[in-house]
Coordinates of C-alpha atoms in Angstrom, one line a residue:
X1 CA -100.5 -36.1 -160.7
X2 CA -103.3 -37.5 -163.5
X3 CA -106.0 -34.6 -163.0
X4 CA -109.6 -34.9 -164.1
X5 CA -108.6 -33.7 -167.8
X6 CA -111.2 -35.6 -169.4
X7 CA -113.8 -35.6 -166.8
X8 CA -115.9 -33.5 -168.5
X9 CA -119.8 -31.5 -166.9
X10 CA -122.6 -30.7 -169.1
X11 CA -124.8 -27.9 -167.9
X12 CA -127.6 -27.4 -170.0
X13 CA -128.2 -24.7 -168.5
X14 CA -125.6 -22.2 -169.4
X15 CA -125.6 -20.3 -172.2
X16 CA -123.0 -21.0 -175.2
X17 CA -122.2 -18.3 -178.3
X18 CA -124.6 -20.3 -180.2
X19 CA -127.5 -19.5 -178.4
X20 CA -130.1 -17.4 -179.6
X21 CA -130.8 -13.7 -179.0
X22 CA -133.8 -14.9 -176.6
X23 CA -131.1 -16.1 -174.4
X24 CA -129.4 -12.8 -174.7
X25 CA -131.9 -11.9 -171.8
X26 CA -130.9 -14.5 -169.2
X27 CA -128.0 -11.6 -167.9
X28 CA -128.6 -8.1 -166.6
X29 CA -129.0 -5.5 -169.5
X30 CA -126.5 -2.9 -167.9
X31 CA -124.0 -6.1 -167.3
X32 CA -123.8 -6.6 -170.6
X33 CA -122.9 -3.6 -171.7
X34 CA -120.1 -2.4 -169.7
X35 CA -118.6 -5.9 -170.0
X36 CA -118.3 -5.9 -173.8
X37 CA -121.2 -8.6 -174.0
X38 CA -123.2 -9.2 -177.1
X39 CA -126.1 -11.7 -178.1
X40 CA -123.6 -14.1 -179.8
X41 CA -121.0 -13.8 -176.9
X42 CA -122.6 -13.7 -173.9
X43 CA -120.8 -15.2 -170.7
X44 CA -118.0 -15.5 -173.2
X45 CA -115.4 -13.8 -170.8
X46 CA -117.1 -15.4 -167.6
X47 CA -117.1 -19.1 -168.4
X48 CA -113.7 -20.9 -167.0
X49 CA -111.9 -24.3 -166.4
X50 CA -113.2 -24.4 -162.9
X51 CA -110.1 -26.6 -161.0
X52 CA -109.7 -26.9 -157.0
X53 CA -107.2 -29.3 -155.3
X54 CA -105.8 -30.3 -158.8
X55 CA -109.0 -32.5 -159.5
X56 CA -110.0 -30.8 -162.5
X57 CA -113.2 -30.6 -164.6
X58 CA -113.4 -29.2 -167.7
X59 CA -116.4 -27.3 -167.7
X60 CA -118.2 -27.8 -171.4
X61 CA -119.9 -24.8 -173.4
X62 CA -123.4 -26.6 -173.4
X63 CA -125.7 -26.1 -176.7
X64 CA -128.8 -24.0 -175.1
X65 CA -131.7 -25.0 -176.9
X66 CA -132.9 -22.3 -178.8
X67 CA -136.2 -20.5 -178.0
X68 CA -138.4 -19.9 -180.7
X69 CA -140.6 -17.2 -179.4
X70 CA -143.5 -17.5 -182.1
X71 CA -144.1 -21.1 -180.4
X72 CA -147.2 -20.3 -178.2
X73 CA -145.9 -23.1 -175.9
X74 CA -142.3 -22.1 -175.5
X75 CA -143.1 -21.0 -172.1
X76 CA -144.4 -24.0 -171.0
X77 CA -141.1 -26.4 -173.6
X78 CA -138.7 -23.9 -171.2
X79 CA -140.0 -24.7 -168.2
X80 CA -140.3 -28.5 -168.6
X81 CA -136.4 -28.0 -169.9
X82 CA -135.7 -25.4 -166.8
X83 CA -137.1 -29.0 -164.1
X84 CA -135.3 -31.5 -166.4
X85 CA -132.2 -29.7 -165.7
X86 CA -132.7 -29.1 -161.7
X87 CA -134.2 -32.5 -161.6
X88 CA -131.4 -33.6 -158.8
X89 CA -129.8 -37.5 -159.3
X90 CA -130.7 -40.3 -157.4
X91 CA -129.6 -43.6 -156.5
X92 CA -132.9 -45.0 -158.0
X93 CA -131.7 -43.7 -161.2
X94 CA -128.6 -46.8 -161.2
X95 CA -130.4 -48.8 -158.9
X96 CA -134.2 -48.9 -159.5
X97 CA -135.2 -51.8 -157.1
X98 CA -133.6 -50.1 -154.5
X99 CA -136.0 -50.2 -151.6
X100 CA -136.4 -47.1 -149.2
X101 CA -137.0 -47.4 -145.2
X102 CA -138.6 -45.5 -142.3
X103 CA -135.7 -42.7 -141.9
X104 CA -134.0 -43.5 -138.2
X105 CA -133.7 -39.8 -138.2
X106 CA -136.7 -38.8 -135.8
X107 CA -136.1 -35.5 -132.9
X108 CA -138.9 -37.1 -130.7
X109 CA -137.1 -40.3 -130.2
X110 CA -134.5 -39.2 -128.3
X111 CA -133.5 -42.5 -126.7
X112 CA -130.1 -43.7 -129.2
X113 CA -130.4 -46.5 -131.9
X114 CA -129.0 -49.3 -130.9
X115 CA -126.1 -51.2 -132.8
X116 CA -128.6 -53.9 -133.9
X117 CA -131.5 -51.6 -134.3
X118 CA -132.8 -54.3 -132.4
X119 CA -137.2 -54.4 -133.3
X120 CA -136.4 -52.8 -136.7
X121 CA -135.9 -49.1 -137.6
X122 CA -137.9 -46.5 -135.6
X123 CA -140.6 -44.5 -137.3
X124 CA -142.6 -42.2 -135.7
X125 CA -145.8 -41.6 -137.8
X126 CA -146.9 -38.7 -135.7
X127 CA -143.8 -36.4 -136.4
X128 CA -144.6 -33.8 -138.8
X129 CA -140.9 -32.9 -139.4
X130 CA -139.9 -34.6 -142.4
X131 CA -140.1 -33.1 -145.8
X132 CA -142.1 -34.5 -148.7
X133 CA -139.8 -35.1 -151.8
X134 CA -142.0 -32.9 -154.0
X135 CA -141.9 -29.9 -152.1
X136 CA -140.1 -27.1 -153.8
X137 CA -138.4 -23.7 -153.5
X138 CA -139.2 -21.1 -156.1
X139 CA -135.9 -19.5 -157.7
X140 CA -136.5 -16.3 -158.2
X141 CA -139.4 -14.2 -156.8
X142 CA -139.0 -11.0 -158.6
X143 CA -141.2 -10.9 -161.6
X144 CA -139.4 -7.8 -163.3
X145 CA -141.8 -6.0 -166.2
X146 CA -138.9 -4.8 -167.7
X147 CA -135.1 -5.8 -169.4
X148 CA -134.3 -2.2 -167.9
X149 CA -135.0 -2.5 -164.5
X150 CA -132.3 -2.6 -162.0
X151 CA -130.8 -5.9 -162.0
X152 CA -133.4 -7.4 -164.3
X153 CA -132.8 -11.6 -165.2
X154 CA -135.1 -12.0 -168.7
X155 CA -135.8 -15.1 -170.7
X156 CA -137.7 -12.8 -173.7
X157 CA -137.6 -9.2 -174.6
X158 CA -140.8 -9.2 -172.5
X159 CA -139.5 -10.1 -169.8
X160 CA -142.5 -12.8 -169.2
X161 CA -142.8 -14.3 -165.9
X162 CA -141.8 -17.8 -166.0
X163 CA -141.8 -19.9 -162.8
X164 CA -138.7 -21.7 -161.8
X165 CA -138.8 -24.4 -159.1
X166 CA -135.9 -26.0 -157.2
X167 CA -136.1 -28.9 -154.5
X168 CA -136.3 -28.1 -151.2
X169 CA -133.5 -29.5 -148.9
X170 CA -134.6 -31.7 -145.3
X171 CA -135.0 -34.7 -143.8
X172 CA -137.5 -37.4 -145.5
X173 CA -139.7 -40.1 -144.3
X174 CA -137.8 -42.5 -146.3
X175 CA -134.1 -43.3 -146.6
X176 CA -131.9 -45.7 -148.9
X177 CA -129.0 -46.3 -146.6
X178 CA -128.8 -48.6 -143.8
X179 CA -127.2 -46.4 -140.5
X180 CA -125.2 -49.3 -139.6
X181 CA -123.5 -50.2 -143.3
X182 CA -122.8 -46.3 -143.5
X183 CA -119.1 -45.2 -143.6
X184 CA -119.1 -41.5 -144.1
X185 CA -116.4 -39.5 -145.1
X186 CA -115.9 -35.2 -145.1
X187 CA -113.2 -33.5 -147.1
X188 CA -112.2 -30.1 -147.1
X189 CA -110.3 -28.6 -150.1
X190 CA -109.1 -25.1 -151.5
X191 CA -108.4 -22.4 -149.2
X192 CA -109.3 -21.7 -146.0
X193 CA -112.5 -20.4 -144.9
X194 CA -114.7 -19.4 -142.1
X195 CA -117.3 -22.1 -140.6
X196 CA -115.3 -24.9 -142.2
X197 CA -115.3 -26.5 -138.6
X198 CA -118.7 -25.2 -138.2
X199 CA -120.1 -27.8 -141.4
X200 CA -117.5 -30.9 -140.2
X201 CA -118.7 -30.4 -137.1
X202 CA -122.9 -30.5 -138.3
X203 CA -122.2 -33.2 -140.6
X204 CA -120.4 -35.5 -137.7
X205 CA -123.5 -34.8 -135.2
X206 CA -126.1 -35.5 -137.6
X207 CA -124.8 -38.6 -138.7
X208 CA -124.6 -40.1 -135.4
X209 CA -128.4 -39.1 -134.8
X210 CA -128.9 -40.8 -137.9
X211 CA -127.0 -43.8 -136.2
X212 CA -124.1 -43.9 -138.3
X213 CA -120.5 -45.1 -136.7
X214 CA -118.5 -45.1 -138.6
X215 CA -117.3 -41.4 -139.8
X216 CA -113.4 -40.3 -141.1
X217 CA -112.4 -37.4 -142.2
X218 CA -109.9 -37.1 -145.1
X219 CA -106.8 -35.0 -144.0
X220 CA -105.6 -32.1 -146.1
X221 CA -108.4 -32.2 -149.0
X222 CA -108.3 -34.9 -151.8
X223 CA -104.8 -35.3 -151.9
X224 CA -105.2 -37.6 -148.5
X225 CA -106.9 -40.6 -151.0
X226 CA -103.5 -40.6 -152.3
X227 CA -101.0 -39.6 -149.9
X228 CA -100.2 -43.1 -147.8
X229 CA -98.4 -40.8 -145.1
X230 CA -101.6 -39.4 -144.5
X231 CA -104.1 -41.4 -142.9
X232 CA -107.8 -40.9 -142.5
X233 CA -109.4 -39.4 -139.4
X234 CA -111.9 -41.4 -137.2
X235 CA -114.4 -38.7 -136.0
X236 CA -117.4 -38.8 -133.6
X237 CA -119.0 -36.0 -131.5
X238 CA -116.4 -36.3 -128.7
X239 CA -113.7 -35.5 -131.5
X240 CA -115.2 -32.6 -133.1
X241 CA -117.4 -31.0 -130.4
X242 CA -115.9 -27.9 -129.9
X243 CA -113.7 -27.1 -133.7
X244 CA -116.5 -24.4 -134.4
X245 CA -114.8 -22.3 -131.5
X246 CA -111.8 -21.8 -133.9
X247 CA -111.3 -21.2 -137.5
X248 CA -109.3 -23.2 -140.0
X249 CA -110.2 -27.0 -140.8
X250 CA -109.7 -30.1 -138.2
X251 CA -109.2 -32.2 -141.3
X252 CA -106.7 -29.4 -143.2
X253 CA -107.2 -28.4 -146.5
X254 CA -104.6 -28.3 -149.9
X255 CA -104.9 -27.9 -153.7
X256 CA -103.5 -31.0 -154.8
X257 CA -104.9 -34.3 -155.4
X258 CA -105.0 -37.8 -157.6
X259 CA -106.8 -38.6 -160.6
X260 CA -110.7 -39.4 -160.1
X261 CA -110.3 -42.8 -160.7
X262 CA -107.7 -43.1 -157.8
X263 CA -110.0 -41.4 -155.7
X264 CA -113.0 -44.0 -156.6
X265 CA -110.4 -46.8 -156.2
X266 CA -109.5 -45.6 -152.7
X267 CA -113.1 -45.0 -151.8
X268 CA -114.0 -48.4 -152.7
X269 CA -111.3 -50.1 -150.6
X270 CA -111.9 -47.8 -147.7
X271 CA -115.6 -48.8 -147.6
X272 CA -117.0 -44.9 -148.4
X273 CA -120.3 -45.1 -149.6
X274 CA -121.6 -41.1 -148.1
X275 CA -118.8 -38.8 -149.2
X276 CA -119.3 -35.0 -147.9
X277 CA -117.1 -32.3 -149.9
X278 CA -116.5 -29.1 -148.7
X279 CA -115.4 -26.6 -151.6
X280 CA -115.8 -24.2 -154.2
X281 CA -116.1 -24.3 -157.9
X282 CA -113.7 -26.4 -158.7
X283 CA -114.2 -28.6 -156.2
X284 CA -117.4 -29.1 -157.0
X285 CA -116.7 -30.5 -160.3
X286 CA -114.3 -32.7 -159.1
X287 CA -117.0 -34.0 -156.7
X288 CA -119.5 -34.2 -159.2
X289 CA -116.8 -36.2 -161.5
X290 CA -116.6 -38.3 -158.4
X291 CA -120.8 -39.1 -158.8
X292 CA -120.4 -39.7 -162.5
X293 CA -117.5 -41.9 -162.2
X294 CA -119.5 -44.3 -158.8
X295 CA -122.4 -44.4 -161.2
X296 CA -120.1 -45.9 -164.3
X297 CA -118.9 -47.8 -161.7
X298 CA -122.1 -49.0 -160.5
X299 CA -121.7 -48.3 -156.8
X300 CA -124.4 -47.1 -154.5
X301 CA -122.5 -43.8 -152.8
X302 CA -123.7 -40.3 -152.4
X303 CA -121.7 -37.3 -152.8
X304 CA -123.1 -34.1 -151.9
X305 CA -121.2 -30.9 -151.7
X306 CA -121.4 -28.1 -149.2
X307 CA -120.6 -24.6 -151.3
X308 CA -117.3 -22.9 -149.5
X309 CA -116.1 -20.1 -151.4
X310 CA -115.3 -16.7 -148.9
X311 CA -116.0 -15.3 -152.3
X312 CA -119.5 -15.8 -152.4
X313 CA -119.0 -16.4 -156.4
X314 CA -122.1 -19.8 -156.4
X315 CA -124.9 -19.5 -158.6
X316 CA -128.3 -19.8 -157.6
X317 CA -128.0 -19.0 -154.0
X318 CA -128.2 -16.2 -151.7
X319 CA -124.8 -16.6 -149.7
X320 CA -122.2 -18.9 -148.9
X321 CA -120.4 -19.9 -146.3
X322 CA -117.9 -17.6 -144.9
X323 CA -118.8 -14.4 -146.7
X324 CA -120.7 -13.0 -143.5
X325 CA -117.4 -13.1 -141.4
X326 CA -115.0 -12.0 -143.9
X327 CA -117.5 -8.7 -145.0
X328 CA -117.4 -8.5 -140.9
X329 CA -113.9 -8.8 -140.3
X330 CA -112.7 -6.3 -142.9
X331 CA -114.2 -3.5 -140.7
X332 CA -111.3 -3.8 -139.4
X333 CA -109.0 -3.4 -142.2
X334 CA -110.9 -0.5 -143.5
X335 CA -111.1 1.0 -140.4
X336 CA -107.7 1.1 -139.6
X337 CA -106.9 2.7 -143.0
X338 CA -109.1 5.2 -142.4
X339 CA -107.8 6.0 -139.4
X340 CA -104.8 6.0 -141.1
X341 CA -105.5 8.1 -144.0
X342 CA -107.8 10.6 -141.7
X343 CA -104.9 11.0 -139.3
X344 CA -102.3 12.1 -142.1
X345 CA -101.4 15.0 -144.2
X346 CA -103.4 14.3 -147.4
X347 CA -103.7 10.4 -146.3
X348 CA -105.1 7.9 -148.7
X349 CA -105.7 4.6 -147.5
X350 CA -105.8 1.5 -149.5
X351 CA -107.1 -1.8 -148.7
X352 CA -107.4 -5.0 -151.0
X353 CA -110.1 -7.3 -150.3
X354 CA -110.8 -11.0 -151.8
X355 CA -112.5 -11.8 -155.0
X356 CA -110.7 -13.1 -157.7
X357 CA -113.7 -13.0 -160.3
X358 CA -116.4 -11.7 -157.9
X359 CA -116.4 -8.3 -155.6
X360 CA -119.0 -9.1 -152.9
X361 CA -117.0 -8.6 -150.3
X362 CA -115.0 -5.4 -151.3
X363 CA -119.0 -4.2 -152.5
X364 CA -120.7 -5.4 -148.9
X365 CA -117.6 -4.3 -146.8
X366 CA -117.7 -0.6 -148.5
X367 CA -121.2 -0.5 -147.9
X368 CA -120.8 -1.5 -144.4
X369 CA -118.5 0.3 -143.5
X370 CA -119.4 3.8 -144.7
X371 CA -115.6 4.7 -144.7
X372 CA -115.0 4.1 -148.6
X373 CA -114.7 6.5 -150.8
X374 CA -114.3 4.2 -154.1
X375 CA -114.5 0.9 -154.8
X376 CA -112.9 -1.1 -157.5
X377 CA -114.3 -4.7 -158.5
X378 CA -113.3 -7.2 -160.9
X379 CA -117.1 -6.2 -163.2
X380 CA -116.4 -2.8 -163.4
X381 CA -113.8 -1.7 -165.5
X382 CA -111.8 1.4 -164.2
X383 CA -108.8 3.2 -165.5
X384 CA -106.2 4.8 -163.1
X385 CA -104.7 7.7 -165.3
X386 CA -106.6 10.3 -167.8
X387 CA -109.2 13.1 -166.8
X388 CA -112.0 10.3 -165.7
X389 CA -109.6 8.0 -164.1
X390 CA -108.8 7.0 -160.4
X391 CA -105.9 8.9 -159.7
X392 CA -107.7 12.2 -160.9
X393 CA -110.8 11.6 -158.3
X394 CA -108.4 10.9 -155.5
X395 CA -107.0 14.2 -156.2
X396 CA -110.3 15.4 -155.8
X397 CA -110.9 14.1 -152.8
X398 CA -107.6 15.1 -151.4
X399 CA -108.5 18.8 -152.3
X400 CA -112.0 18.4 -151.1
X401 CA -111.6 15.7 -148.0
X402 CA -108.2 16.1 -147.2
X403 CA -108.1 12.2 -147.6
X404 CA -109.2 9.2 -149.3
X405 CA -109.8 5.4 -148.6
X406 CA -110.1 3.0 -151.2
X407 CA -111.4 -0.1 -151.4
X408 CA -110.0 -2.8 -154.3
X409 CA -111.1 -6.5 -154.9
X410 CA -108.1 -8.7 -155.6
X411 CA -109.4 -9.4 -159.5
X412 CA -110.2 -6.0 -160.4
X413 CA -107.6 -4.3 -162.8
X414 CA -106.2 -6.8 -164.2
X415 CA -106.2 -5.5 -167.4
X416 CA -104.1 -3.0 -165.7
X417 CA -101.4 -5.2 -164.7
X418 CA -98.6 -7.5 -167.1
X419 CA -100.0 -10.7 -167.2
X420 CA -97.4 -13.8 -165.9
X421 CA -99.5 -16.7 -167.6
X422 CA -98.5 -18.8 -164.3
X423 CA -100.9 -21.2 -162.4
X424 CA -101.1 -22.1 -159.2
X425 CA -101.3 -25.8 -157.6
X426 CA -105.4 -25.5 -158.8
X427 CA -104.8 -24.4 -161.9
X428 CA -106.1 -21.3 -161.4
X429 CA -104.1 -18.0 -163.4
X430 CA -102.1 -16.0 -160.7
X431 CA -103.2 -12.9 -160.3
X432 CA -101.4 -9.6 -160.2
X433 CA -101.5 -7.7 -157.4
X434 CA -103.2 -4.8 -158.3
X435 CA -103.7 -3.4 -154.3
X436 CA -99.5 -3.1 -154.7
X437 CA -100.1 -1.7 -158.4
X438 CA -102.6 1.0 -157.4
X439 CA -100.7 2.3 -154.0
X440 CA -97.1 2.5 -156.2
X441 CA -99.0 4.8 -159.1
X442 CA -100.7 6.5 -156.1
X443 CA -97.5 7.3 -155.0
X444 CA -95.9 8.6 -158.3
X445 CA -99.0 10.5 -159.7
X446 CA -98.7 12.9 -156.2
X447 CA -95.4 13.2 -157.0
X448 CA -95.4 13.7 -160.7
X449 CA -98.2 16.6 -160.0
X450 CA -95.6 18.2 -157.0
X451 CA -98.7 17.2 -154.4
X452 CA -98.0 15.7 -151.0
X453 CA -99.6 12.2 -150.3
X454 CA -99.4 9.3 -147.4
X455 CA -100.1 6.1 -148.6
X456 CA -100.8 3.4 -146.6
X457 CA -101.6 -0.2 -148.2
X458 CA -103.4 -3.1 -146.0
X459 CA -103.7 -6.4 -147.7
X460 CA -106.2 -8.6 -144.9
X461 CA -106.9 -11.7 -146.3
X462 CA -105.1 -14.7 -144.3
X463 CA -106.0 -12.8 -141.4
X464 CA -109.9 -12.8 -142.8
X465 CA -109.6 -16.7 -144.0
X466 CA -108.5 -17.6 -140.7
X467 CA -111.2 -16.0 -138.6
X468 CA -113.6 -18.2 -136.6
X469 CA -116.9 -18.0 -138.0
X470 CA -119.6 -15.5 -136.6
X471 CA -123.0 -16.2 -135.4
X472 CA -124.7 -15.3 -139.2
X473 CA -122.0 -17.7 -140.6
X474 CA -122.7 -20.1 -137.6
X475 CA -126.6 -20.6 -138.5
X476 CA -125.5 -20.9 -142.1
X477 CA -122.9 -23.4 -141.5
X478 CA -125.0 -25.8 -139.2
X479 CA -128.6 -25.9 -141.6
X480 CA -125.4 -27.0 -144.6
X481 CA -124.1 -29.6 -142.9
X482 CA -127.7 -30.6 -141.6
X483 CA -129.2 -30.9 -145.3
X484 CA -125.9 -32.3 -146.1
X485 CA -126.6 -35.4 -144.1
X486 CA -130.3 -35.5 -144.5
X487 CA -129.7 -34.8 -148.8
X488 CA -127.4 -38.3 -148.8
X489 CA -129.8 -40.3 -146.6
X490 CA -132.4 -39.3 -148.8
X491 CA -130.4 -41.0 -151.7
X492 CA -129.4 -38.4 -153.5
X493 CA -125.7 -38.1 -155.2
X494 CA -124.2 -35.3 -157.3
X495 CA -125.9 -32.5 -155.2
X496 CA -124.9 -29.3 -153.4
X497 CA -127.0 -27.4 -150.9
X498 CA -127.4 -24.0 -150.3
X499 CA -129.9 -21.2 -149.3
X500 CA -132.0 -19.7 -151.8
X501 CA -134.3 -17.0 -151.2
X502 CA -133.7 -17.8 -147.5
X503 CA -134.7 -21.5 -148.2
X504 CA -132.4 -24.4 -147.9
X505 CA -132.7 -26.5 -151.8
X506 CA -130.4 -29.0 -153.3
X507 CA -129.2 -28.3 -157.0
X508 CA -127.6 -30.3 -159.0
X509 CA -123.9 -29.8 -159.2
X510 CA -123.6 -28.6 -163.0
X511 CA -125.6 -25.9 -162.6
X512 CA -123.9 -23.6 -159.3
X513 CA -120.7 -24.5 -160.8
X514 CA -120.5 -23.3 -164.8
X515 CA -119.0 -20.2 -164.0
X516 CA -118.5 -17.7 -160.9
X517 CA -121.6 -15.8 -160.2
X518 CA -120.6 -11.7 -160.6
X519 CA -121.6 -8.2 -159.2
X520 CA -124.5 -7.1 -161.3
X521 CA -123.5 -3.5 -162.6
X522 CA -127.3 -2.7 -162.4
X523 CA -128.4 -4.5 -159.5
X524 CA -129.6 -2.4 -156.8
X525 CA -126.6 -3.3 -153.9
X526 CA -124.3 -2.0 -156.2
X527 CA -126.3 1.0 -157.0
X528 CA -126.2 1.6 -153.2
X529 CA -122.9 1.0 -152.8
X530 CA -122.1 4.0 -155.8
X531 CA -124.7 6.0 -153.5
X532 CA -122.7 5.2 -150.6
X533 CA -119.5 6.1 -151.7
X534 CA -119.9 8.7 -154.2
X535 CA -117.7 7.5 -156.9
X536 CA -117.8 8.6 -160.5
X537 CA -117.2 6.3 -163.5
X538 CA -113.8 5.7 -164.0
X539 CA -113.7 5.1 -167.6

């Protein structure tokens, strides 16, 4: 199938090699370093074709402007280009005469809008819940006073204090689509994750207090605008009332899809005009390829995304979606190799967690669990063999414990490992699997050195994409597909939402999705998670 080859996203907001050394400052110092990073390279190794459900986006290296720091008004030049950038698209921006109206969402009038909205759409005056369009969320709240602090984000060597404001995500007083000439459809793509039904479910019910009717799902992520053995899914409250109670997606979710331009064709003879996309990275910039392409087209529809990566790989935000549940659910997993490895004759346990570019999960999960004795993720290069390498500190711990449980992200080691230079249906590279890589050297080191070892290997993750969401993931799940709903109403296209310092915002597509957010190396939660587990450097 045509993929989204030359659908192309700009994010100013990136840095490119041609940036200058200012912009250097925009990583962690300590990040940097172990990662081979310089001032002309910076993010060189990070940035990637982002691709989900084979609608593909190729992501552009943007030209950063350059700062000149003997400007005394640079501050105030970045800041004007830092809310041009996260200024979020709006309808008004193709269609400038188009007139808003009182918003029909209103929790005091409880009684349903009619089909006819019969003495014109309510508006309660005297409800306070509604949220003015210039309120904002500040981005970061930490105002570091050095490059070397733990986990310090820089724009100058001086680390000035800049202020950075993002939109804040709600319901308005005003809205630019008409309830009752609404059809709104939800698609779900990539992998599975936990509280996919959760946000369906949120979207659906909002959008029938809104007074919408007409609501489909797409089945089995964008492939179903193609697929003519697939047929859309009618969806009300009724249908999708109780979905949060298990885990997977109602709608079902694949990696394969049609060209952008089929999927704006199909849109436009199925009526969609409020599209809701569920989905990482790449998935993101096909949806936001979707907003570019009904604005060349000239057609009043929103997109918004909701961020679902189990990951937790999004720029900008605090969490996503799923990551709660699977840091929860691989308790289990570690527990059980511990129990494992504790229970044997010089046992070593070895589980591999998710996190193809990003090792939240293996990083919260060893923190959590207090059972870890190292922990390997894809930011931190490690070596297995020599004096300072992996195998050498588990037969320290052997000697000293008696046994060892390790902890590995799926995208860690891969220097480690012979590369295959396949692809999957996304177009993402096929990992090796390094859990399998590190338990079979494991096993021959012992042996080579004439030590006894038990090696177990646990490999969780369908059982962890599967799981039903948990209560933290529940609350999350729910406010997304809320500010979902309220975010298109509102008239804006091209957006995601997410939480940012524990506020809900909008941002513009472009910038969550130029490349997958890391592990600081310096940041303090790793620095716990080194405390935690007592690991050395393994290089």
């Amino acid at each position: 199938m045509e993929s989204l080859s030359r659908a192309s996203i700009t994010n100013p907001g990136t840095l490119s090699p041609s940036s200058s050394s200012a912009s250097y400052f925009l990583f962690p110092r300590r990040f940097r370093r172990s990662n081979g990073f310089s001032s002309s390279s910076a993010f060189g190794n990070l940035r990637r074709i982002v691709s989900r459900c084979r609608v593909r986006a190729e992501i552009e290296k943007p030209n950063a402007p350059v700062i000149d720091f003997s400007d005394p008004e640079w501050r105030i030049k970045y800041q004007k280009d830092f809310e041009r950038r996260f200024n979020i698209p709006h309808i008004t921006d193709v269609f400038p005469d188009a007139k808003p109206i009182p918003s029909t969402f209103c929790l005091r009038m409880r009684t349903p809008v009619s089909e006819d909205f019969a003495g014109g759409y309510p508006s309660d005056e005297e409800w306070h819940g509604y949220i003015n369009n210039n309120d904002r969320v500040l981005l970061k709240t930490i105002n570091f006073a050095s490059p070397n602090s733990a986990g310090a984000v820089c724009i100058d060597p001086d680390c000035t204090w800049v202020e950075q404001w993002v939109h804040r995500a709600g319901p308005r007083e005003k809205i630019y689509f008409k309830p009752e000439e609404v059809k709104a459809a939800i698609v779900t793509c990539g992998g599975l994750c936990p509280g996919l039904n959760d946000v369906i479910r949120q979207v659906v019910i909002t959008l029938e207090i809104y007074g919408v009717k007409s609501i489909v799902g797409i089945p089995f992520g964008y492939r179903g605008f193609s697929n003519s053995d697939l047929s859309e899914m009618p969806l009300s409250r009724k249908v999708v009332q109780n979905i949060h109670l298990s885990g997977g997606s109602l709608l079902g979710v694949s990696r394969g899809g049609p060209s952008v331009s089929d999927i704006v064709d199909r849109m436009q003879e199925k009526g969609i005009n409020m599209i809701f996309v569920l989905g990482g990275n790449g998935t993101h910039a096909g949806a936001n390829a979707i907003h570019e392409e009904c604005r060349k087209r000239k057609l009043k529809v929103a997109v918004v995304g909701v961020p679902k990566t189990i990951d937790n790989d999004i720029l900008l935000m605090d969490k996503t979606f799923g990551f709660d549940t699977a840091v929860e659910e691989a308790q289990r997993a570690i527990n059980s190799a511990y129990i494992e490895a504790h229970s044997a004759y010089h046992g070593v346990g070895i589980v591999k967690l998710m996190g193809r570019h990003s090792g939240f999960i293996a990083m919260h999960a060893s923190l959590a669990s207090g059972q870890i004795d190292i922990c390997l993720i894809p930011e931190v290069p490690f070596q297995l063999h020599g004096p300072h390498g992996v195998l050498t500190h588990l037969k320290y711990l052997i000697e000293t414990k008696g046994s060892a449980v390790v902890c590995v992200a799926e995208g860690a080691g891969q220097n480690l490992l012979q590369k295959t230079n396949a692809t999957d249906a996304s177009g993402n590279m096929v990992l090796g699997d390094i859990g399998v890589h590190i338990q079979q050297e494991t096993k021959k080191y012992f042996r080579e050195i004439g030590v006894h070892a038990d090696v177990k290997y646990i490999d969780p993750t369908y059982m962890i994409r599967a799981c039903r969401a948990n209560a933290s993931d529940g609350i999350l799940c729910a406010v997304l597909g809320q500010n979902a709903v309220h975010g298109a109403f509102a008239g804006y296209s091209g957006i995601t939402v997410g939480i940012c310092n524990t506020h809900y915002v909008y941002f513009p597509i472009p910038e969550v999705i130029a490349y997958p957010r890391p592990v600081d190396p310096n940041s303090r939660m790793w620095h716990r998670c080194l405390t935690s587990t007592g690991q050395p450097d393994f290089i």
